[in-house]
PDB file of C-alpha atoms in Angstrom:
ATOM      1  CA  MET A   1     -20.691   2.737  22.494  1.00 77.00           C
ATOM      2  CA  LYS A   2     -23.574   4.432  20.943  1.00 81.00           C
ATOM      3  CA  ASN A   3     -21.433   7.494  20.156  1.00 87.00           C
ATOM      4  CA  LYS A   4     -18.922   5.308  18.684  1.00 89.00           C
ATOM      5  CA  ILE A   5     -21.329   3.502  16.256  1.00 92.00           C
ATOM      6  CA  LEU A   6     -22.828   6.992  15.214  1.00 92.00           C
ATOM      7  CA  ILE A   7     -19.398   8.276  14.530  1.00 92.00           C
ATOM      8  CA  ILE A   8     -18.557   5.409  12.525  1.00 92.00           C
ATOM      9  CA  ILE A   9     -21.625   5.520  10.607  1.00 93.00           C
ATOM     10  CA  LEU A  10     -20.974   9.147   9.800  1.00 93.00           C
ATOM     11  CA  LEU A  11     -17.486   8.490   8.727  1.00 92.00           C
ATOM     12  CA  ALA A  12     -18.527   5.752   6.355  1.00 92.00           C
ATOM     13  CA  VAL A  13     -20.928   8.200   4.830  1.00 94.00           C
ATOM     14  CA  ILE A  14     -18.268  10.663   4.485  1.00 93.00           C
ATOM     15  CA  ALA A  15     -15.889   8.039   2.879  1.00 91.00           C
ATOM     16  CA  ALA A  16     -18.463   7.058   0.527  1.00 92.00           C
ATOM     17  CA  SER A  17     -18.912  10.585  -0.634  1.00 93.00           C
ATOM     18  CA  ALA A  18     -15.276  11.064  -1.112  1.00 91.00           C
ATOM     19  CA  PHE A  19     -15.045   7.875  -3.091  1.00 88.00           C
ATOM     20  CA  LEU A  20     -17.848   9.056  -5.269  1.00 90.00           C
ATOM     21  CA  GLY A  21     -16.054  12.523  -5.601  1.00 90.00           C
ATOM     22  CA  TYR A  22     -12.858  10.656  -6.600  1.00 86.00           C
ATOM     23  CA  LYS A  23     -14.810   8.498  -9.135  1.00 82.00           C
ATOM     24  CA  THR A  24     -16.405  11.443 -10.556  1.00 84.00           C
ATOM     25  CA  PHE A  25     -13.692  13.913 -10.949  1.00 83.00           C
ATOM     26  CA  LEU A  26     -10.156  12.105 -10.603  1.00 80.00           C
ATOM     27  CA  SER A  27     -10.322   8.611 -11.840  1.00 78.00           C
ATOM     28  CA  PRO A  28      -9.256   7.862 -15.414  1.00 78.00           C
ATOM     29  CA  ARG A  29     -11.755   8.358 -18.161  1.00 81.00           C
ATOM     30  CA  GLY A  30     -11.978   6.267 -21.270  1.00 82.00           C
ATOM     31  CA  ILE A  31     -12.529   7.825 -24.696  1.00 85.00           C
ATOM     32  CA  GLU A  32     -15.214   6.634 -27.167  1.00 87.00           C
ATOM     33  CA  GLY A  33     -14.481   5.930 -30.832  1.00 90.00           C
ATOM     34  CA  SER A  34     -11.918   3.899 -32.842  1.00 93.00           C
ATOM     35  CA  LYS A  35      -8.312   3.931 -32.034  1.00 94.00           C
ATOM     36  CA  ASN A  36      -5.204   2.229 -33.498  1.00 95.00           C
ATOM     37  CA  VAL A  37      -2.968   1.035 -30.812  1.00 96.00           C
ATOM     38  CA  THR A  38       0.130  -1.161 -30.509  1.00 96.00           C
ATOM     39  CA  ILE A  39       1.142  -3.699 -27.965  1.00 96.00           C
ATOM     40  CA  GLN A  40       4.648  -4.755 -27.576  1.00 96.00           C
ATOM     41  CA  VAL A  41       5.840  -7.549 -25.531  1.00 96.00           C
ATOM     42  CA  ILE A  42       9.361  -8.024 -24.572  1.00 96.00           C
ATOM     43  CA  VAL A  43      10.912 -11.175 -22.815  1.00 95.00           C
ATOM     44  CA  GLU A  44      14.542 -10.599 -23.373  1.00 94.00           C
ATOM     45  CA  LYS A  45      15.704 -14.024 -21.778  1.00 91.00           C
ATOM     46  CA  GLU A  46      13.558 -15.799 -24.326  1.00 92.00           C
ATOM     47  CA  ASN A  47      14.547 -13.470 -27.284  1.00 93.00           C
ATOM     48  CA  ILE A  48      10.983 -12.373 -27.608  1.00 94.00           C
ATOM     49  CA  ASP A  49      10.220  -8.886 -28.860  1.00 95.00           C
ATOM     50  CA  LYS A  50       6.701  -9.033 -30.558  1.00 95.00           C
ATOM     51  CA  ASN A  51       4.449  -6.024 -31.874  1.00 95.00           C
ATOM     52  CA  PHE A  52       0.660  -6.508 -32.052  1.00 96.00           C
ATOM     53  CA  ASN A  53      -1.417  -3.815 -33.778  1.00 96.00           C
ATOM     54  CA  PHE A  54      -5.040  -3.386 -33.034  1.00 95.00           C
ATOM     55  CA  LYS A  55      -7.974  -1.361 -34.005  1.00 95.00           C
ATOM     56  CA  THR A  56     -10.324  -1.192 -31.465  1.00 94.00           C
ATOM     57  CA  GLU A  57     -13.407   0.662 -30.017  1.00 94.00           C
ATOM     58  CA  HIS A  58     -12.722  -0.194 -26.459  1.00 95.00           C
ATOM     59  CA  GLU A  59     -12.045   2.496 -23.832  1.00 93.00           C
ATOM     60  CA  PHE A  60      -9.700   0.596 -21.399  1.00 94.00           C
ATOM     61  CA  LEU A  61      -6.606  -1.464 -21.845  1.00 95.00           C
ATOM     62  CA  ILE A  62      -7.925  -4.423 -19.941  1.00 94.00           C
ATOM     63  CA  GLU A  63     -10.862  -4.709 -22.445  1.00 94.00           C
ATOM     64  CA  LEU A  64      -8.529  -4.917 -25.422  1.00 95.00           C
ATOM     65  CA  LEU A  65      -6.396  -7.477 -23.611  1.00 96.00           C
ATOM     66  CA  ASN A  66      -9.302  -9.613 -22.745  1.00 94.00           C
ATOM     67  CA  GLU A  67     -10.674  -9.687 -26.087  1.00 94.00           C
ATOM     68  CA  ASN A  68      -7.448 -10.766 -27.593  1.00 95.00           C
ATOM     69  CA  GLN A  69      -6.306 -12.856 -24.883  1.00 93.00           C
ATOM     70  CA  ALA A  70      -5.686 -15.924 -27.217  1.00 93.00           C
ATOM     71  CA  ASP A  71      -3.558 -13.891 -29.740  1.00 93.00           C
ATOM     72  CA  LEU A  72      -1.450 -12.286 -27.043  1.00 94.00           C
ATOM     73  CA  GLY A  73      -1.029 -15.435 -25.001  1.00 94.00           C
ATOM     74  CA  LEU A  74      -2.313 -13.595 -22.113  1.00 95.00           C
ATOM     75  CA  SER A  75      -2.818 -14.801 -18.529  1.00 93.00           C
ATOM     76  CA  LEU A  76      -3.726 -12.610 -15.694  1.00 90.00           C
ATOM     77  CA  LYS A  77      -4.914 -12.658 -12.117  1.00 87.00           C
ATOM     78  CA  LYS A  78      -7.866 -10.978 -10.878  1.00 83.00           C
ATOM     79  CA  TYR A  79      -7.554  -9.210  -7.449  1.00 74.00           C
ATOM     80  CA  GLU A  80     -10.136  -6.768  -5.583  1.00 63.00           C
ATOM     81  CA  LEU A  81      -7.636  -4.005  -6.612  1.00 63.00           C
ATOM     82  CA  GLY A  82      -7.762  -4.918 -10.411  1.00 75.00           C
ATOM     83  CA  SER A  83      -6.055  -7.134 -12.727  1.00 85.00           C
ATOM     84  CA  MET A  84      -2.359  -8.160 -12.854  1.00 87.00           C
ATOM     85  CA  ILE A  85      -0.926  -9.471 -15.988  1.00 92.00           C
ATOM     86  CA  THR A  86       0.882 -12.906 -15.270  1.00 92.00           C
ATOM     87  CA  GLY A  87       1.879 -13.822 -18.620  1.00 95.00           C
ATOM     88  CA  MET A  88       2.132 -12.640 -22.151  1.00 95.00           C
ATOM     89  CA  VAL A  89       3.021 -14.392 -25.305  1.00 95.00           C
ATOM     90  CA  ASN A  90       2.467 -17.752 -23.473  1.00 94.00           C
ATOM     91  CA  TYR A  91       5.445 -17.034 -21.001  1.00 95.00           C
ATOM     92  CA  THR A  92       4.291 -16.731 -17.355  1.00 94.00           C
ATOM     93  CA  ALA A  93       6.279 -14.724 -15.158  1.00 93.00           C
ATOM     94  CA  ASP A  94       7.812 -16.696 -12.451  1.00 92.00           C
ATOM     95  CA  GLU A  95       6.898 -15.238  -9.080  1.00 83.00           C
ATOM     96  CA  ASN A  96       9.594 -17.274  -7.225  1.00 85.00           C
ATOM     97  CA  LYS A  97      12.309 -15.398  -9.474  1.00 85.00           C
ATOM     98  CA  ASN A  98      10.583 -12.153  -8.745  1.00 82.00           C
ATOM     99  CA  GLU A  99       9.506 -11.718 -12.447  1.00 89.00           C
ATOM    100  CA  TYR A 100       6.632  -9.374 -13.285  1.00 89.00           C
ATOM    101  CA  PHE A 101       5.517  -7.764 -16.398  1.00 93.00           C
ATOM    102  CA  HIS A 102       6.256  -4.048 -16.251  1.00 92.00           C
ATOM    103  CA  ILE A 103       3.889  -1.901 -18.262  1.00 93.00           C
ATOM    104  CA  TYR A 104       5.085   1.307 -20.341  1.00 93.00           C
ATOM    105  CA  VAL A 105       2.457   3.589 -21.909  1.00 92.00           C
ATOM    106  CA  ASN A 106       4.221   5.469 -24.747  1.00 92.00           C
ATOM    107  CA  GLU A 107       7.550   4.572 -23.168  1.00 88.00           C
ATOM    108  CA  LEU A 108       6.669   6.127 -19.624  1.00 85.00           C
ATOM    109  CA  ASP A 109       5.983   3.783 -16.431  1.00 82.00           C
ATOM    110  CA  ALA A 110       2.383   3.112 -16.172  1.00 85.00           C
ATOM    111  CA  THR A 111       0.970   4.575 -12.916  1.00 76.00           C
ATOM    112  CA  SER A 112      -1.970   2.016 -12.561  1.00 81.00           C
ATOM    113  CA  GLY A 113      -2.804  -1.277 -13.606  1.00 86.00           C
ATOM    114  CA  PRO A 114      -4.440  -2.326 -17.072  1.00 91.00           C
ATOM    115  CA  ASP A 115      -7.991  -1.859 -15.603  1.00 89.00           C
ATOM    116  CA  GLU A 116      -7.369   1.784 -15.204  1.00 86.00           C
ATOM    117  CA  ILE A 117      -5.160   2.604 -18.323  1.00 92.00           C
ATOM    118  CA  PRO A 118      -7.495   4.383 -20.878  1.00 92.00           C
ATOM    119  CA  LEU A 119      -6.844   3.714 -24.533  1.00 94.00           C
ATOM    120  CA  ASN A 120      -5.786   6.548 -26.824  1.00 93.00           C
ATOM    121  CA  ASN A 121      -5.309   6.604 -30.626  1.00 94.00           C
ATOM    122  CA  ASN A 122      -1.773   5.850 -31.520  1.00 94.00           C
ATOM    123  CA  ASP A 123      -0.836   4.830 -28.061  1.00 95.00           C
ATOM    124  CA  HIS A 124       2.015   2.221 -27.646  1.00 96.00           C
ATOM    125  CA  TYR A 125       1.703  -0.119 -24.611  1.00 96.00           C
ATOM    126  CA  LYS A 126       4.805  -2.124 -23.720  1.00 96.00           C
ATOM    127  CA  PHE A 127       4.906  -5.065 -21.432  1.00 96.00           C
ATOM    128  CA  GLU A 128       8.451  -5.933 -20.690  1.00 95.00           C
ATOM    129  CA  LEU A 129       9.468  -8.994 -18.360  1.00 94.00           C
ATOM    130  CA  LYS A 130      11.361  -7.672 -15.464  1.00 90.00           C
ATOM    131  CA  LYS A 131      12.482  -8.521 -11.891  1.00 83.00           C
ATOM    132  CA  TRP A 132      11.481  -6.560  -8.791  1.00 73.00           C
TER     133      TRP A 132
ATOM    134  CA  MET B   1      22.741   5.442  21.960  1.00 56.00           C
ATOM    135  CA  VAL B   2      19.975   3.371  23.230  1.00 59.00           C
ATOM    136  CA  LYS B   3      21.135   0.952  26.174  1.00 69.00           C
ATOM    137  CA  LEU B   4      19.123  -2.139  26.209  1.00 72.00           C
ATOM    138  CA  LYS B   5      18.738  -4.819  28.908  1.00 81.00           C
ATOM    139  CA  ALA B   6      18.249  -8.569  28.320  1.00 85.00           C
ATOM    140  CA  LYS B   7      14.657  -8.025  29.084  1.00 86.00           C
ATOM    141  CA  ASP B   8      14.222  -5.212  26.683  1.00 85.00           C
ATOM    142  CA  ILE B   9      15.800  -7.361  23.977  1.00 89.00           C
ATOM    143  CA  ALA B  10      13.412 -10.112  24.548  1.00 90.00           C
ATOM    144  CA  ILE B  11      10.334  -7.786  24.890  1.00 91.00           C
ATOM    145  CA  ILE B  12      11.245  -5.810  21.568  1.00 93.00           C
ATOM    146  CA  GLY B  13      11.610  -9.244  19.862  1.00 93.00           C
ATOM    147  CA  LEU B  14       8.097 -10.378  20.746  1.00 93.00           C
ATOM    148  CA  LEU B  15       6.611  -7.118  20.033  1.00 94.00           C
ATOM    149  CA  SER B  16       8.281  -6.795  16.675  1.00 95.00           C
ATOM    150  CA  ALA B  17       7.044 -10.267  15.833  1.00 95.00           C
ATOM    151  CA  SER B  18       3.396  -9.445  16.914  1.00 95.00           C
ATOM    152  CA  ILE B  19       3.551  -6.254  14.334  1.00 95.00           C
ATOM    153  CA  THR B  20       4.909  -8.282  11.640  1.00 95.00           C
ATOM    154  CA  THR B  21       2.278 -10.936  12.240  1.00 94.00           C
ATOM    155  CA  GLY B  22      -0.499  -8.551  12.708  1.00 93.00           C
ATOM    156  CA  LYS B  23       0.314  -7.116   9.400  1.00 92.00           C
ATOM    157  CA  LEU B  24       0.621 -10.320   7.516  1.00 92.00           C
ATOM    158  CA  VAL B  25      -2.823 -11.509   9.021  1.00 91.00           C
ATOM    159  CA  LEU B  26      -4.603  -8.602   7.536  1.00 90.00           C
ATOM    160  CA  SER B  27      -2.700  -8.347   4.505  1.00 85.00           C
ATOM    161  CA  PHE B  28      -5.501  -9.841   2.299  1.00 82.00           C
ATOM    162  CA  ILE B  29      -7.475  -6.680   2.900  1.00 85.00           C
ATOM    163  CA  PRO B  30      -5.913  -3.855   1.012  1.00 81.00           C
ATOM    164  CA  ASN B  31      -4.904  -0.888   3.324  1.00 85.00           C
ATOM    165  CA  VAL B  32      -6.574  -2.246   6.486  1.00 92.00           C
ATOM    166  CA  GLU B  33      -3.947  -2.844   9.046  1.00 94.00           C
ATOM    167  CA  ILE B  34      -3.341  -2.954  12.938  1.00 95.00           C
ATOM    168  CA  VAL B  35       0.258  -1.978  12.663  1.00 96.00           C
ATOM    169  CA  SER B  36      -0.767   1.686  13.506  1.00 97.00           C
ATOM    170  CA  LEU B  37      -2.956   0.733  16.313  1.00 97.00           C
ATOM    171  CA  LEU B  38       0.008  -1.606  17.857  1.00 97.00           C
ATOM    172  CA  PHE B  39       2.537   1.334  17.468  1.00 97.00           C
ATOM    173  CA  ILE B  40       0.339   3.786  19.078  1.00 97.00           C
ATOM    174  CA  VAL B  41      -0.204   1.319  22.069  1.00 97.00           C
ATOM    175  CA  TYR B  42       3.602   0.168  22.381  1.00 97.00           C
ATOM    176  CA  THR B  43       4.552   3.908  22.438  1.00 97.00           C
ATOM    177  CA  ILE B  44       2.171   4.612  25.272  1.00 96.00           C
ATOM    178  CA  ILE B  45       3.071   1.370  27.274  1.00 96.00           C
ATOM    179  CA  PHE B  46       6.671   0.567  26.403  1.00 94.00           C
ATOM    180  CA  GLY B  47       7.996   4.050  25.536  1.00 94.00           C
ATOM    181  CA  ILE B  48       9.307   5.854  22.731  1.00 95.00           C
ATOM    182  CA  LYS B  49      12.770   4.262  22.580  1.00 94.00           C
ATOM    183  CA  ARG B  50      11.681   0.594  22.510  1.00 94.00           C
ATOM    184  CA  SER B  51       8.917   1.460  20.021  1.00 96.00           C
ATOM    185  CA  ILE B  52      11.305   3.190  17.507  1.00 96.00           C
ATOM    186  CA  VAL B  53      13.691   0.098  17.906  1.00 95.00           C
ATOM    187  CA  ILE B  54      10.611  -2.106  17.042  1.00 96.00           C
ATOM    188  CA  SER B  55       9.669  -0.058  14.039  1.00 97.00           C
ATOM    189  CA  ILE B  56      13.126  -0.622  12.691  1.00 96.00           C
ATOM    190  CA  ILE B  57      12.958  -4.332  13.173  1.00 96.00           C
ATOM    191  CA  PHE B  58       9.674  -4.328  11.578  1.00 95.00           C
ATOM    192  CA  SER B  59      10.766  -2.100   8.480  1.00 95.00           C
ATOM    193  CA  THR B  60      13.859  -4.435   8.106  1.00 95.00           C
ATOM    194  CA  THR B  61      11.594  -7.626   8.386  1.00 94.00           C
ATOM    195  CA  GLU B  62       9.558  -6.230   5.612  1.00 91.00           C
ATOM    196  CA  ILE B  63      12.571  -6.062   3.354  1.00 90.00           C
ATOM    197  CA  PHE B  64      13.360  -9.861   4.112  1.00 90.00           C
ATOM    198  CA  ILE B  65       9.819 -10.626   3.298  1.00 88.00           C
ATOM    199  CA  TYR B  66       9.110  -8.528   0.071  1.00 83.00           C
ATOM    200  CA  GLY B  67      12.592  -7.736  -1.230  1.00 80.00           C
ATOM    201  CA  PHE B  68      14.117  -4.127  -1.335  1.00 79.00           C
ATOM    202  CA  SER B  69      11.842  -1.395  -2.722  1.00 77.00           C
ATOM    203  CA  THR B  70      12.072   2.169  -2.688  1.00 78.00           C
ATOM    204  CA  TRP B  71       8.695   2.294  -0.899  1.00 77.00           C
ATOM    205  CA  LEU B  72      10.028   0.177   1.901  1.00 83.00           C
ATOM    206  CA  LEU B  73      12.685   3.046   2.743  1.00 86.00           C
ATOM    207  CA  VAL B  74       9.713   5.162   3.430  1.00 90.00           C
ATOM    208  CA  TYR B  75       8.897   2.736   6.228  1.00 92.00           C
ATOM    209  CA  TYR B  76      11.972   3.663   8.044  1.00 94.00           C
ATOM    210  CA  LEU B  77      10.664   7.153   8.379  1.00 94.00           C
ATOM    211  CA  VAL B  78       6.676   6.965   8.787  1.00 95.00           C
ATOM    212  CA  TRP B  79       6.525   4.545  11.508  1.00 96.00           C
ATOM    213  CA  PRO B  80       9.097   6.514  13.710  1.00 97.00           C
ATOM    214  CA  MET B  81       7.116   9.657  12.748  1.00 97.00           C
ATOM    215  CA  LEU B  82       3.973   8.080  14.047  1.00 97.00           C
ATOM    216  CA  ILE B  83       5.673   6.906  17.221  1.00 97.00           C
ATOM    217  CA  ILE B  84       7.197  10.434  17.788  1.00 97.00           C
ATOM    218  CA  ILE B  85       3.868  12.152  17.062  1.00 97.00           C
ATOM    219  CA  ILE B  86       2.136   9.678  19.778  1.00 97.00           C
ATOM    220  CA  HIS B  87       4.982  10.302  22.411  1.00 97.00           C
ATOM    221  CA  PHE B  88       4.463  14.084  22.320  1.00 96.00           C
ATOM    222  CA  ALA B  89       0.637  13.980  21.934  1.00 95.00           C
ATOM    223  CA  ARG B  90      -0.046  11.550  24.940  1.00 93.00           C
ATOM    224  CA  GLU B  91       0.186  14.207  27.463  1.00 92.00           C
ATOM    225  CA  THR B  92      -2.761  15.998  25.924  1.00 94.00           C
ATOM    226  CA  ILE B  93      -4.781  13.220  24.718  1.00 94.00           C
ATOM    227  CA  LYS B  94      -7.215  11.845  27.206  1.00 88.00           C
ATOM    228  CA  THR B  95      -9.395   9.431  25.228  1.00 92.00           C
ATOM    229  CA  GLU B  96      -9.311   6.912  22.412  1.00 94.00           C
ATOM    230  CA  TYR B  97     -11.066   9.518  20.075  1.00 95.00           C
ATOM    231  CA  GLY B  98      -7.773  11.504  19.871  1.00 96.00           C
ATOM    232  CA  TYR B  99      -5.754   8.560  19.222  1.00 97.00           C
ATOM    233  CA  ALA B 100      -8.157   7.383  16.594  1.00 97.00           C
ATOM    234  CA  THR B 101      -7.990  10.811  15.029  1.00 96.00           C
ATOM    235  CA  ILE B 102      -4.370  10.727  14.602  1.00 97.00           C
ATOM    236  CA  ALA B 103      -4.351   7.115  13.371  1.00 97.00           C
ATOM    237  CA  GLY B 104      -7.178   8.163  10.883  1.00 96.00           C
ATOM    238  CA  LEU B 105      -5.102  11.173   9.636  1.00 97.00           C
ATOM    239  CA  PHE B 106      -2.009   8.977   9.474  1.00 97.00           C
ATOM    240  CA  GLY B 107      -3.532   6.672   7.313  1.00 96.00           C
ATOM    241  CA  LEU B 108      -5.355   9.262   5.104  1.00 95.00           C
ATOM    242  CA  PHE B 109      -1.858  10.809   4.281  1.00 95.00           C
ATOM    243  CA  PHE B 110      -0.012   7.533   4.187  1.00 94.00           C
ATOM    244  CA  GLY B 111       0.147   7.554   0.328  1.00 92.00           C
ATOM    245  CA  ALA B 112       1.278  11.174   0.283  1.00 94.00           C
ATOM    246  CA  PHE B 113       4.239  10.279   2.395  1.00 93.00           C
ATOM    247  CA  PHE B 114       5.278   7.693  -0.215  1.00 90.00           C
ATOM    248  CA  ALA B 115       4.406   9.929  -3.072  1.00 90.00           C
ATOM    249  CA  VAL B 116       6.950  12.476  -1.713  1.00 90.00           C
ATOM    250  CA  ALA B 117       9.600   9.805  -1.367  1.00 87.00           C
ATOM    251  CA  GLU B 118       8.697   8.528  -4.799  1.00 82.00           C
ATOM    252  CA  SER B 119       9.219  11.939  -6.318  1.00 86.00           C
ATOM    253  CA  PHE B 120      12.742  12.172  -5.297  1.00 85.00           C
ATOM    254  CA  PHE B 121      13.323   8.702  -7.279  1.00 81.00           C
ATOM    255  CA  TYR B 122      11.245   9.309 -10.303  1.00 76.00           C
ATOM    256  CA  GLY B 123      10.244  13.001 -10.496  1.00 78.00           C
ATOM    257  CA  SER B 124       7.496  15.118  -9.032  1.00 81.00           C
ATOM    258  CA  ALA B 125       4.893  14.187 -11.842  1.00 75.00           C
ATOM    259  CA  TYR B 126       5.195  10.608 -10.965  1.00 76.00           C
ATOM    260  CA  GLY B 127       4.796  11.401  -7.308  1.00 82.00           C
ATOM    261  CA  LEU B 128       1.756  13.257  -7.982  1.00 83.00           C
ATOM    262  CA  THR B 129       0.186  10.755 -10.162  1.00 78.00           C
ATOM    263  CA  TYR B 130       1.032   8.024  -7.492  1.00 81.00           C
ATOM    264  CA  TRP B 131      -0.609   9.916  -4.897  1.00 87.00           C
ATOM    265  CA  VAL B 132      -3.621  10.730  -6.958  1.00 84.00           C
ATOM    266  CA  ARG B 133      -4.047   7.072  -8.087  1.00 80.00           C
ATOM    267  CA  GLY B 134      -3.996   5.865  -4.490  1.00 86.00           C
ATOM    268  CA  ILE B 135      -6.582   8.206  -3.022  1.00 89.00           C
ATOM    269  CA  PRO B 136      -9.109   5.561  -2.784  1.00 88.00           C
ATOM    270  CA  PHE B 137      -6.718   3.513  -0.928  1.00 89.00           C
ATOM    271  CA  ASP B 138      -5.781   6.310   1.376  1.00 93.00           C
ATOM    272  CA  ILE B 139      -9.415   6.986   2.267  1.00 94.00           C
ATOM    273  CA  LEU B 140      -9.907   3.407   3.025  1.00 93.00           C
ATOM    274  CA  HIS B 141      -6.752   3.384   5.115  1.00 95.00           C
ATOM    275  CA  GLY B 142      -7.835   6.315   7.070  1.00 96.00           C
ATOM    276  CA  VAL B 143     -11.261   5.210   7.807  1.00 95.00           C
ATOM    277  CA  SER B 144     -10.234   1.783   8.735  1.00 96.00           C
ATOM    278  CA  ASN B 145      -7.433   3.119  11.088  1.00 96.00           C
ATOM    279  CA  PHE B 146      -9.951   5.366  12.752  1.00 96.00           C
ATOM    280  CA  VAL B 147     -12.494   2.820  13.335  1.00 96.00           C
ATOM    281  CA  ILE B 148      -9.835   0.089  14.525  1.00 96.00           C
ATOM    282  CA  VAL B 149      -8.330   2.417  17.041  1.00 97.00           C
ATOM    283  CA  LEU B 150     -11.638   3.742  18.267  1.00 96.00           C
ATOM    284  CA  ILE B 151     -12.832   0.086  19.027  1.00 95.00           C
ATOM    285  CA  LEU B 152      -9.488  -1.576  19.838  1.00 96.00           C
ATOM    286  CA  PHE B 153      -7.529   1.156  21.599  1.00 97.00           C
ATOM    287  CA  ASN B 154      -8.988   0.458  25.195  1.00 96.00           C
ATOM    288  CA  PRO B 155      -8.755  -3.407  25.013  1.00 96.00           C
ATOM    289  CA  THR B 156      -5.312  -3.342  23.650  1.00 96.00           C
ATOM    290  CA  VAL B 157      -3.975  -0.722  26.189  1.00 96.00           C
ATOM    291  CA  LYS B 158      -5.453  -2.975  29.013  1.00 96.00           C
ATOM    292  CA  ALA B 159      -3.867  -6.221  27.616  1.00 95.00           C
ATOM    293  CA  MET B 160      -0.612  -4.480  26.915  1.00 95.00           C
ATOM    294  CA  THR B 161      -0.650  -2.772  30.576  1.00 95.00           C
ATOM    295  CA  TYR B 162      -1.024  -6.422  31.946  1.00 94.00           C
ATOM    296  CA  VAL B 163       2.011  -7.676  29.796  1.00 91.00           C
ATOM    297  CA  TYR B 164       4.205  -4.582  30.990  1.00 91.00           C
ATOM    298  CA  LYS B 165       3.279  -5.194  34.644  1.00 90.00           C
ATOM    299  CA  SER B 166       4.012  -8.855  34.288  1.00 88.00           C
ATOM    300  CA  ILE B 167       7.257  -8.423  33.047  1.00 84.00           C
ATOM    301  CA  ASN B 168       8.268  -5.873  35.526  1.00 79.00           C
ATOM    302  CA  ARG B 169       7.246  -7.808  38.669  1.00 76.00           C
TER     303      ARG B 169
END
């Protein structure tokens, strides 16, 4: 049992080092400075297609969303993994109908949640209600 | 073609349910699961054929629970792959450390298996990004798999051996 505990401790140290390495070299990085970005929200079944333009100093999308929560009619859930958008323009995605807000960055599928999407000048972020 | 007796069908049903339950119980902790441990133990105790049938039932149940997604298709490949690896490795592995290592590596590369599959649907760039974004979760999956199998392998084998002997009396 003593050996197992030692191996687990050693493994925890290796894992912590690997996390640190990921954070340092591979995780997305924010860019400092002023940016002009557009947020588009589409809820087709409600005939909603709205554009919001922002000038911001923030580095990640989640910071911009949080700051403009009221204007965007935004609601979100926070998980240990990050934030999940549950509502935009005061429309809440109905989980029972498998609805969710799909995020596009410059018309490409986002590969991470809003917590990890860095803001770049002239970027276009689209939130479209979809079903999974 | 796998020929199953009534007893096999009953035990496969129970073991499939135990895997789905085991997954749901730990689903609140991201990438920490006992599914790998159970498939390893089931393969050793109940054999490759029954375990592969269990993996197919488990994967299909996942679709009923979560709805159809491309990532669920990969379940039909990765769990039988683990079962086949264990089936062939069991002759050479003598202690729980060997199984813990296999489970750890399986967890570590879990995201990579899905990234390959996602590449077929959405392109290699998406697959690569998918894998890189998931590396922290793969590390957690690998480490937790190793620790879970290292600690729980022997007691689970003991319990399942008792079950196996009971149904074969």
